[in-house]
Coordinates of C-alpha atoms in Angstrom, one line a residue:
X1 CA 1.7 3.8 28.0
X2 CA 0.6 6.8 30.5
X3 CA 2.4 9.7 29.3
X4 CA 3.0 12.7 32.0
X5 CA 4.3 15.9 31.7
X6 CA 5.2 18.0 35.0
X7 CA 6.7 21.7 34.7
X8 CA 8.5 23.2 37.9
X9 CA 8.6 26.9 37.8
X10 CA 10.8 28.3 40.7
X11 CA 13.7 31.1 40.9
X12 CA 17.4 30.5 40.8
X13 CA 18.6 28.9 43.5
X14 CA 14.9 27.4 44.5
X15 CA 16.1 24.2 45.0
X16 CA 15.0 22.7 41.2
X17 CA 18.1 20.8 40.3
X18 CA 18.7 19.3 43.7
X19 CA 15.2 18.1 43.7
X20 CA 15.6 17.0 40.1
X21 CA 18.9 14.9 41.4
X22 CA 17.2 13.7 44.5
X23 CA 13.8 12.1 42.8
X24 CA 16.6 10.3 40.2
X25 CA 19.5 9.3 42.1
X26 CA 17.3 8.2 45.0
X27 CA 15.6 5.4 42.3
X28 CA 18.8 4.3 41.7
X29 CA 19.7 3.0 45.5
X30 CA 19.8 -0.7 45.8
X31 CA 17.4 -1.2 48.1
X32 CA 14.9 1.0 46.6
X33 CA 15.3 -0.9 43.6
X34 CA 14.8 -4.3 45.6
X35 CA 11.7 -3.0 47.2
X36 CA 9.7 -1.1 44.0
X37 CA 7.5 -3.1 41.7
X38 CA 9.7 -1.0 38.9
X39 CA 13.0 0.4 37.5
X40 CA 12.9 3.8 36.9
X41 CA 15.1 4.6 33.9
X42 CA 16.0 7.5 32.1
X43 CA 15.6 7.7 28.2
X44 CA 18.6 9.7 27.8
X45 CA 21.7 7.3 29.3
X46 CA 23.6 10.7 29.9
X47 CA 21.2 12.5 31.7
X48 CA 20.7 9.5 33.9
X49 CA 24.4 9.5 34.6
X50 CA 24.6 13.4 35.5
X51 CA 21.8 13.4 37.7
X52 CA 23.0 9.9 39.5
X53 CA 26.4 11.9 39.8
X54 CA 24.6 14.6 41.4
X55 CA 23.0 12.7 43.8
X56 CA 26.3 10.6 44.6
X57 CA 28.0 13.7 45.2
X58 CA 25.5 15.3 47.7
X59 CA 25.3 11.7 49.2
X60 CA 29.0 11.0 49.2
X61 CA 31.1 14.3 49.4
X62 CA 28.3 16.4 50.6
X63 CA 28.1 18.6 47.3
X64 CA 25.0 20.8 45.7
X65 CA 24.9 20.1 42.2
X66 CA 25.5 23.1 39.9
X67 CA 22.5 25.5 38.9
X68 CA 21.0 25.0 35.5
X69 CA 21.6 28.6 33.7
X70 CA 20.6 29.4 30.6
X71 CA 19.8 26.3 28.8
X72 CA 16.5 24.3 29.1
X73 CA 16.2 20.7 29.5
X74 CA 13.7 17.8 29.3
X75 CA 14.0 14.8 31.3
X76 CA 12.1 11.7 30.5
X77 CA 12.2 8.9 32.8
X78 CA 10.2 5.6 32.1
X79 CA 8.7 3.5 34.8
X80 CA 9.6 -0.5 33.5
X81 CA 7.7 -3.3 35.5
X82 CA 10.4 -5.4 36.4
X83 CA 8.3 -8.8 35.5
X84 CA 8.5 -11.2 38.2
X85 CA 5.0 -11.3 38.2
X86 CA 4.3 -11.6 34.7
X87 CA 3.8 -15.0 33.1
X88 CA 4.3 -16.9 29.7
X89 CA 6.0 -14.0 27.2
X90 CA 6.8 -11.3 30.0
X91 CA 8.2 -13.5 32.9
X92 CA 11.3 -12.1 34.0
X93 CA 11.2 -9.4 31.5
X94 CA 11.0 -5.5 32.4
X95 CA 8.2 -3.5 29.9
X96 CA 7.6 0.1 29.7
X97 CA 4.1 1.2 31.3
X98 CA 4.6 4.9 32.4
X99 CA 6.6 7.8 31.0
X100 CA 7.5 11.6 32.7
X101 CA 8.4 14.2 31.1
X102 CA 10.0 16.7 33.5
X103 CA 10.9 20.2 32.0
X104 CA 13.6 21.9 33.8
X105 CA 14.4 26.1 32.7
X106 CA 16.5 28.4 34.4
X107 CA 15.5 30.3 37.0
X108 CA 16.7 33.6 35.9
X109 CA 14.1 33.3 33.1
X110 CA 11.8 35.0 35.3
X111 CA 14.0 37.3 37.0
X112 CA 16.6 38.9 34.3
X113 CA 15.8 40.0 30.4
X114 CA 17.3 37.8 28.2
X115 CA 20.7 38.4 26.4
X116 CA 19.2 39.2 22.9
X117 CA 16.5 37.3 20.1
X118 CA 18.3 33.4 20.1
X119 CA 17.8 33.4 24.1
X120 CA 14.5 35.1 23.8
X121 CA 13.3 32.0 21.3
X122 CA 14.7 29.6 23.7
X123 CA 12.5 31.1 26.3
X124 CA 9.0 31.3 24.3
X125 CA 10.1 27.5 23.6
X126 CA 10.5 26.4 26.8
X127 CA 7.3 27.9 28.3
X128 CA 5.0 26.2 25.7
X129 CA 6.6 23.0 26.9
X130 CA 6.4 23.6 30.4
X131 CA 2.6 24.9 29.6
X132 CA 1.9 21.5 27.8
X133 CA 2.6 19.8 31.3
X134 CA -0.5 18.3 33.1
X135 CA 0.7 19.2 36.7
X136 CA 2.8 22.7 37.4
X137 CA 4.9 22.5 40.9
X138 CA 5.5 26.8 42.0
X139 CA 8.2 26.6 44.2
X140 CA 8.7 28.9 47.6
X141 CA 12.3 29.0 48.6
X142 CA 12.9 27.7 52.4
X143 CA 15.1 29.4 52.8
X144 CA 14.2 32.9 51.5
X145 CA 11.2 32.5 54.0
X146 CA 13.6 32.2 56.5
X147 CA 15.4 35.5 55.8
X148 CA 12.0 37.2 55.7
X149 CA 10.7 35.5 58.8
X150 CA 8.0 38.0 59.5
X151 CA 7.8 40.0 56.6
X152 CA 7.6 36.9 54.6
X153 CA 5.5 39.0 51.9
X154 CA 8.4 40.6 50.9
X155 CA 9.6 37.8 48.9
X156 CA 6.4 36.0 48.3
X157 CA 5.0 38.9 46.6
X158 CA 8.6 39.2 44.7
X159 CA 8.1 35.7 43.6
X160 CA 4.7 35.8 42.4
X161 CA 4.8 39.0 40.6
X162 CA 8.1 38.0 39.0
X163 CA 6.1 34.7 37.5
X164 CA 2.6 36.7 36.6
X165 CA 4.6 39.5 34.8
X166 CA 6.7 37.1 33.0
X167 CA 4.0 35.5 31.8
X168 CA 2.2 38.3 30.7
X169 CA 5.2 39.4 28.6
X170 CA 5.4 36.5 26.7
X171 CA 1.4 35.8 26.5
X172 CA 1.4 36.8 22.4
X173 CA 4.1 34.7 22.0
X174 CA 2.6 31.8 23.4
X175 CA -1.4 31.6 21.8
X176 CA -1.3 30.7 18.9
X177 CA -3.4 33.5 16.8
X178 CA -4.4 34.5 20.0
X179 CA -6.4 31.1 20.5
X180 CA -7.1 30.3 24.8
X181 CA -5.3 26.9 24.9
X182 CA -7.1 23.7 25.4
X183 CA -3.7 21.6 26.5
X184 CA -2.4 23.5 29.8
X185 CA -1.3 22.1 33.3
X186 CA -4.7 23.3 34.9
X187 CA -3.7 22.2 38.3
X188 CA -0.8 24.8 40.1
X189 CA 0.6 23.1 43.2
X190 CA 2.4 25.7 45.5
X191 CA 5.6 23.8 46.4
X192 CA 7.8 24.4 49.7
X193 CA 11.1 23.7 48.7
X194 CA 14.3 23.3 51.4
X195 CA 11.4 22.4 54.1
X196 CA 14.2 20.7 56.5
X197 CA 15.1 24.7 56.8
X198 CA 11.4 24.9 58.7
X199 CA 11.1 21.9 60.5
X200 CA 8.3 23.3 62.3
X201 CA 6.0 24.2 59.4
X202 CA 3.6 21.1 58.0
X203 CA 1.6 22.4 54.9
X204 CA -1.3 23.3 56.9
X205 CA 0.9 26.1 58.4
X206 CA 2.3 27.0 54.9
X207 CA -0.8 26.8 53.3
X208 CA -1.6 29.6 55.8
X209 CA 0.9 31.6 55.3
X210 CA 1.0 31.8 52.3
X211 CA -2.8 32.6 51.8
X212 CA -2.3 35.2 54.7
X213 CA 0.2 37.0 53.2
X214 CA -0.2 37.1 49.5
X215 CA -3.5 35.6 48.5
X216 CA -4.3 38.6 46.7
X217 CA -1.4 37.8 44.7
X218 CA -2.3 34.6 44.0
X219 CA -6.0 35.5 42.6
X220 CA -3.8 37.9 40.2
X221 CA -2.0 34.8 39.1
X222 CA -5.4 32.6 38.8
X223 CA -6.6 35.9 36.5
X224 CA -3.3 35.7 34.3
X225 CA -3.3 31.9 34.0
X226 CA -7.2 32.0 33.0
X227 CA -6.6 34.2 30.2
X228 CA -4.6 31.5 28.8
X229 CA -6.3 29.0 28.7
X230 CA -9.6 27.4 27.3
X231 CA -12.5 26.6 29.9
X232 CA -11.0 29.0 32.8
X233 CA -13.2 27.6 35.0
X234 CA -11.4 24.4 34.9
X235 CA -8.4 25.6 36.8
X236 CA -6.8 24.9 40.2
X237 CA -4.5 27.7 41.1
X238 CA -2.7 27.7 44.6
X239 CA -5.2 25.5 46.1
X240 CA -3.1 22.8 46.2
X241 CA 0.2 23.0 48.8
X242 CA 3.0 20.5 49.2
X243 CA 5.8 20.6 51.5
X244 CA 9.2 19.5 49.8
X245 CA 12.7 18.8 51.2
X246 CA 15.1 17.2 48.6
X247 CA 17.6 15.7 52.0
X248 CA 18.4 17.1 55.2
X249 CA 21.1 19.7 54.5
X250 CA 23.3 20.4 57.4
X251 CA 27.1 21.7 57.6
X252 CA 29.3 19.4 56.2
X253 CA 26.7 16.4 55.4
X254 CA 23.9 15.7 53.2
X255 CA 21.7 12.8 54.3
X256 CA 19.6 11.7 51.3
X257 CA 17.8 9.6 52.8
X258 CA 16.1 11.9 54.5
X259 CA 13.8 13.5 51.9
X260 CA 10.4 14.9 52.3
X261 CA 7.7 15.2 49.2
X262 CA 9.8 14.4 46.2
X263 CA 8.6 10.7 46.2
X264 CA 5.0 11.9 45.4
X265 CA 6.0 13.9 42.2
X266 CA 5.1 10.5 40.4
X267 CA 2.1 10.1 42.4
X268 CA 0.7 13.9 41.6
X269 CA 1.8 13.3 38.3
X270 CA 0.0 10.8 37.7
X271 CA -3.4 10.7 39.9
X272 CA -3.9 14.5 40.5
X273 CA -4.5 15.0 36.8
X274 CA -7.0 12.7 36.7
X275 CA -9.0 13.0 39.9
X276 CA -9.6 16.8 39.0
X277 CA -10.1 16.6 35.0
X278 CA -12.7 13.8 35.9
X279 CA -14.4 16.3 38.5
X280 CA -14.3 19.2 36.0
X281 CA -15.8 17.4 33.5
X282 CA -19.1 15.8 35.6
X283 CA -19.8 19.7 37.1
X284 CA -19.9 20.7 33.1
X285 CA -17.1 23.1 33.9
X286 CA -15.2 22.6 30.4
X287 CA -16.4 23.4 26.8
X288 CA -16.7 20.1 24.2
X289 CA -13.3 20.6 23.2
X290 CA -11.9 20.5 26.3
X291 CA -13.7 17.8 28.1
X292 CA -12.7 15.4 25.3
X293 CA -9.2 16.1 25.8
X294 CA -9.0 15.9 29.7
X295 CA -11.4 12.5 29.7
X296 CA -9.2 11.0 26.4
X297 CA -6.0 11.6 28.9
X298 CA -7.5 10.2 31.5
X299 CA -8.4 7.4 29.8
X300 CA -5.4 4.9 30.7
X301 CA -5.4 5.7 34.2
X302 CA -9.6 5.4 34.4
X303 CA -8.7 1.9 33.1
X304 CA -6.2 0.7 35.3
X305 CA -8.3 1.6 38.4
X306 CA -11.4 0.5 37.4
X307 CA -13.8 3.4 37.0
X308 CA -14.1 3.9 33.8
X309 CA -17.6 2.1 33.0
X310 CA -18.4 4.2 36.3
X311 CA -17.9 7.1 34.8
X312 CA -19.2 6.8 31.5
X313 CA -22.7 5.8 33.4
X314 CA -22.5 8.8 35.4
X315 CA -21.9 11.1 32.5
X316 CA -24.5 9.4 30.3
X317 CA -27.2 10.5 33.1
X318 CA -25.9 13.9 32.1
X319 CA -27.4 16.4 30.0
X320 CA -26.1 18.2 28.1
X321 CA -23.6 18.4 25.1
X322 CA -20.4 18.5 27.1
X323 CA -22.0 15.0 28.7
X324 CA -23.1 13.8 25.8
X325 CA -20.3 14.5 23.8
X326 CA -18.1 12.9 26.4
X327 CA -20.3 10.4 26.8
X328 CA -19.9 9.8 23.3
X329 CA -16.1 9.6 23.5
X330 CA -16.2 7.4 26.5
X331 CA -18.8 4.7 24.4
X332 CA -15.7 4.6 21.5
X333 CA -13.1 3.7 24.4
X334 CA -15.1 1.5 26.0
X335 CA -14.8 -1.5 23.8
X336 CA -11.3 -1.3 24.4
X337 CA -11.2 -0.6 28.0
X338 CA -13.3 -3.4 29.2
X339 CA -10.9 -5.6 27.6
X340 CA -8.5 -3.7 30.0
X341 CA -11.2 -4.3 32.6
X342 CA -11.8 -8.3 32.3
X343 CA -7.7 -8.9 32.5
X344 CA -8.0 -9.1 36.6
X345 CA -8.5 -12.6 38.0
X346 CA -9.7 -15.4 36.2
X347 CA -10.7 -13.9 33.0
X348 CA -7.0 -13.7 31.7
X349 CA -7.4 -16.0 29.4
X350 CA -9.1 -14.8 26.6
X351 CA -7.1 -11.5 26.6
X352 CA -3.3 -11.2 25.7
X353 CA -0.9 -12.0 28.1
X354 CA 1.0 -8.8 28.0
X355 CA -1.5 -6.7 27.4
X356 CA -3.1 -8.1 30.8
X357 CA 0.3 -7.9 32.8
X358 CA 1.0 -4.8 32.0
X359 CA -3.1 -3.7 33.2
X360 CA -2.5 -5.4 36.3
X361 CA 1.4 -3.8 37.2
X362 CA -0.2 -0.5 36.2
X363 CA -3.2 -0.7 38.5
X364 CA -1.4 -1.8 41.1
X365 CA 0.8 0.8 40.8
X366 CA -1.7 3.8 40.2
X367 CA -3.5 2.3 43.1
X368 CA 0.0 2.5 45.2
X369 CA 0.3 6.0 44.2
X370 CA -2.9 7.1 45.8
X371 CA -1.9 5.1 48.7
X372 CA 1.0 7.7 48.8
X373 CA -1.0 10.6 48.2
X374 CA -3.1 10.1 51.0
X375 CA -0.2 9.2 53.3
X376 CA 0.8 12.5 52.3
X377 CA -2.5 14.2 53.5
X378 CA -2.5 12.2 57.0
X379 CA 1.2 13.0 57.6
X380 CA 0.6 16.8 57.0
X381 CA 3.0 16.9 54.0
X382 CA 0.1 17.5 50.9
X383 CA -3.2 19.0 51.1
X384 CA -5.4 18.7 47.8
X385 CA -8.0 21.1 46.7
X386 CA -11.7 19.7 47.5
X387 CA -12.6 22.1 44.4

């Protein structure tokens, strides 16, 4: 199963919960459900409940859902193939192939001290889960851009200092003997939230704006984050933007339907990760140790698009130790990921029928979700790094 972690860092009141809401309850509308090649399903029944609440009641009754303060939470959703194209032991039968791991925190983590030591653990907690994520969303409030309209620095350079000095405070908490760490979302999307509040702002605009006005601030960030982490030179900060609107808010009326950018959370999830730890790895930009974790977590997704062998050739041309070492890696994968390989078409047959399904639902799907991201890019609402 591909296992994905993505942290969203954003203030109080940045939209997190609504977005949270919106990416569930929107899942759970019959006719998405009729048209997706899967369910998605929460692990926790309750969770799924609240946040399908939430969502019914901004749909419904035209109500926000209530902050999260004070208490962290982790939401796992799994993606389950529904089946109907799966023969002998899978037909008509859903199966697990994908699972996210979505840590929520309050927002006044980075803007308040905590009330005392049992709040102050919480916190340390929370941020080394969020920091074990593979993709980190930093949100921009819409609508605090649009109460600084220009002087937008004001708040952006509130916001970023807020999340550099927080993490500064708690950096000794957070390295273990004061180790760099190997596991750390090394890709740092810059996230409008609430973008129906700036309906004429695409992400190139924002992407501009933002850069304009604090990209100081965000090279301060990239400095912070590097001295966290293992291989600093492996790090995308801020050089990824995506424009977000969890539904159209207006007086008296919610319309759901009308979301922009939470549908590719799976997609970045998923793909980004991959895409960049991939690139890292064949410019030699990661120590041993790192390059074997990034290629190992990469390995289900190589798979179930193909490019695996690919990329093991291309790194075996390498020289090196990182290349070799990966190399290495990849040759002790590769018995098993050809098997993945050989389960399209007409080779099913010597390979277990589930085992092959599942392959083929997944690669399909992966390959649906970079569809999506490049939508995304022609329709103005994502812009990836080229780095």
């Amino acid at each position: 199963m591909l296992d994905q972690h993505i942290a969203v860092f954003g203030e109080s009141g940045s939209g997190k919960t609504v977005m949270l809401s919106s990416f569930y309850g929107s899942a759970q509308e019959p006719r998405n459900i009729k048209k997706s090649a899967f369910h998605l399903v929460a692990e926790s029944g309750g969770q799924g409940t609240h946040l399908h609440q939430n969502y019914l009641g901004m749909k419904n009754s035209a109500t926000v859902p209530a902050a999260n303060k004070f208490k962290a939470t982790t939401y796992c959703f799994l993606l389950k193939f529904k089946g109907e194209q799966a023969t002998g032991p899978l037909a008509g039968r859903s199966y697990d192939a994908m699972r996210l791991a979505w840590h929520d925190y309050p927002g006044e983590w980075f803007e308040h001290d905590v009330s005392g030591p049992e709040e102050e653990q919480r916190r340390v907690a929370t941020f080394r889960d969020l920091l074990s994520s593979h993709v980190a969303l930093i949100l921009v409030d819409g609508q605090k851009l649009l109460d600084n309209v220009g002087e937008e620095e004001r708040y952006l350079k509130s916001l970023l200092g807020n999340f550099r000095n927080s993490l500064i405070r708690l950096k000794d908490d957070l390295l273990v003997d004061g180790e760099p760490l190997a596991v750390f979302p090394r890709i740092w999307v810059v996230a409008l939230s609430k973008s129906d509040l700036l309906p004429d702002l695409d992400v190139h605009a924002f992407k501009e704006l933002v850069i304009e006005k604090v990209g100081d601030e965000l090279v301060d960030l990239r400095s912070v984050l590097g001295g966290l982490v293992e291989s600093d030179g492996a790090l995308s900060v801020g050089e990824d933007f995506v424009i977000m609107s969890s539904a159209k808010f207006s007086p008296g009326a919610i319309e759901v339907d009308r979301r922009v950018g939470v549908d590719l959370v799976l997609p970045m999830a998923a793909i980004l990760p991959f895409e960049r730890h991939v690139r890292w790895v064949q410019a030699g930009r990661v120590s041993r140790k790192v390059a074997i974790e990034l290629v190992s977590g990469a390995e289900i997704v190589a798979a179930a698009l193909g490019s695996i062998t690919g990329l093991a050739a291309i790194l075996a041309g390498r020289r090196g130790k990182v290349a070799t070492v990966v190399s290495l890696a990849l040759t002790r994968l590769l018995p098993r990921v050809e098997k993945a390989l050989k389960s399209a078409g007409s080779r099913l047959e010597d390979l277990d029928t589930a085992a092959a399904s599942t392959q083929e639902n997944l690669s399909g799907t992966l390959a649906g979700f970079r569809a999506d991201l490049q939508t995304a890019e022609e329709e103005a609402v994502l812009v990836k790094s080229v780095g």
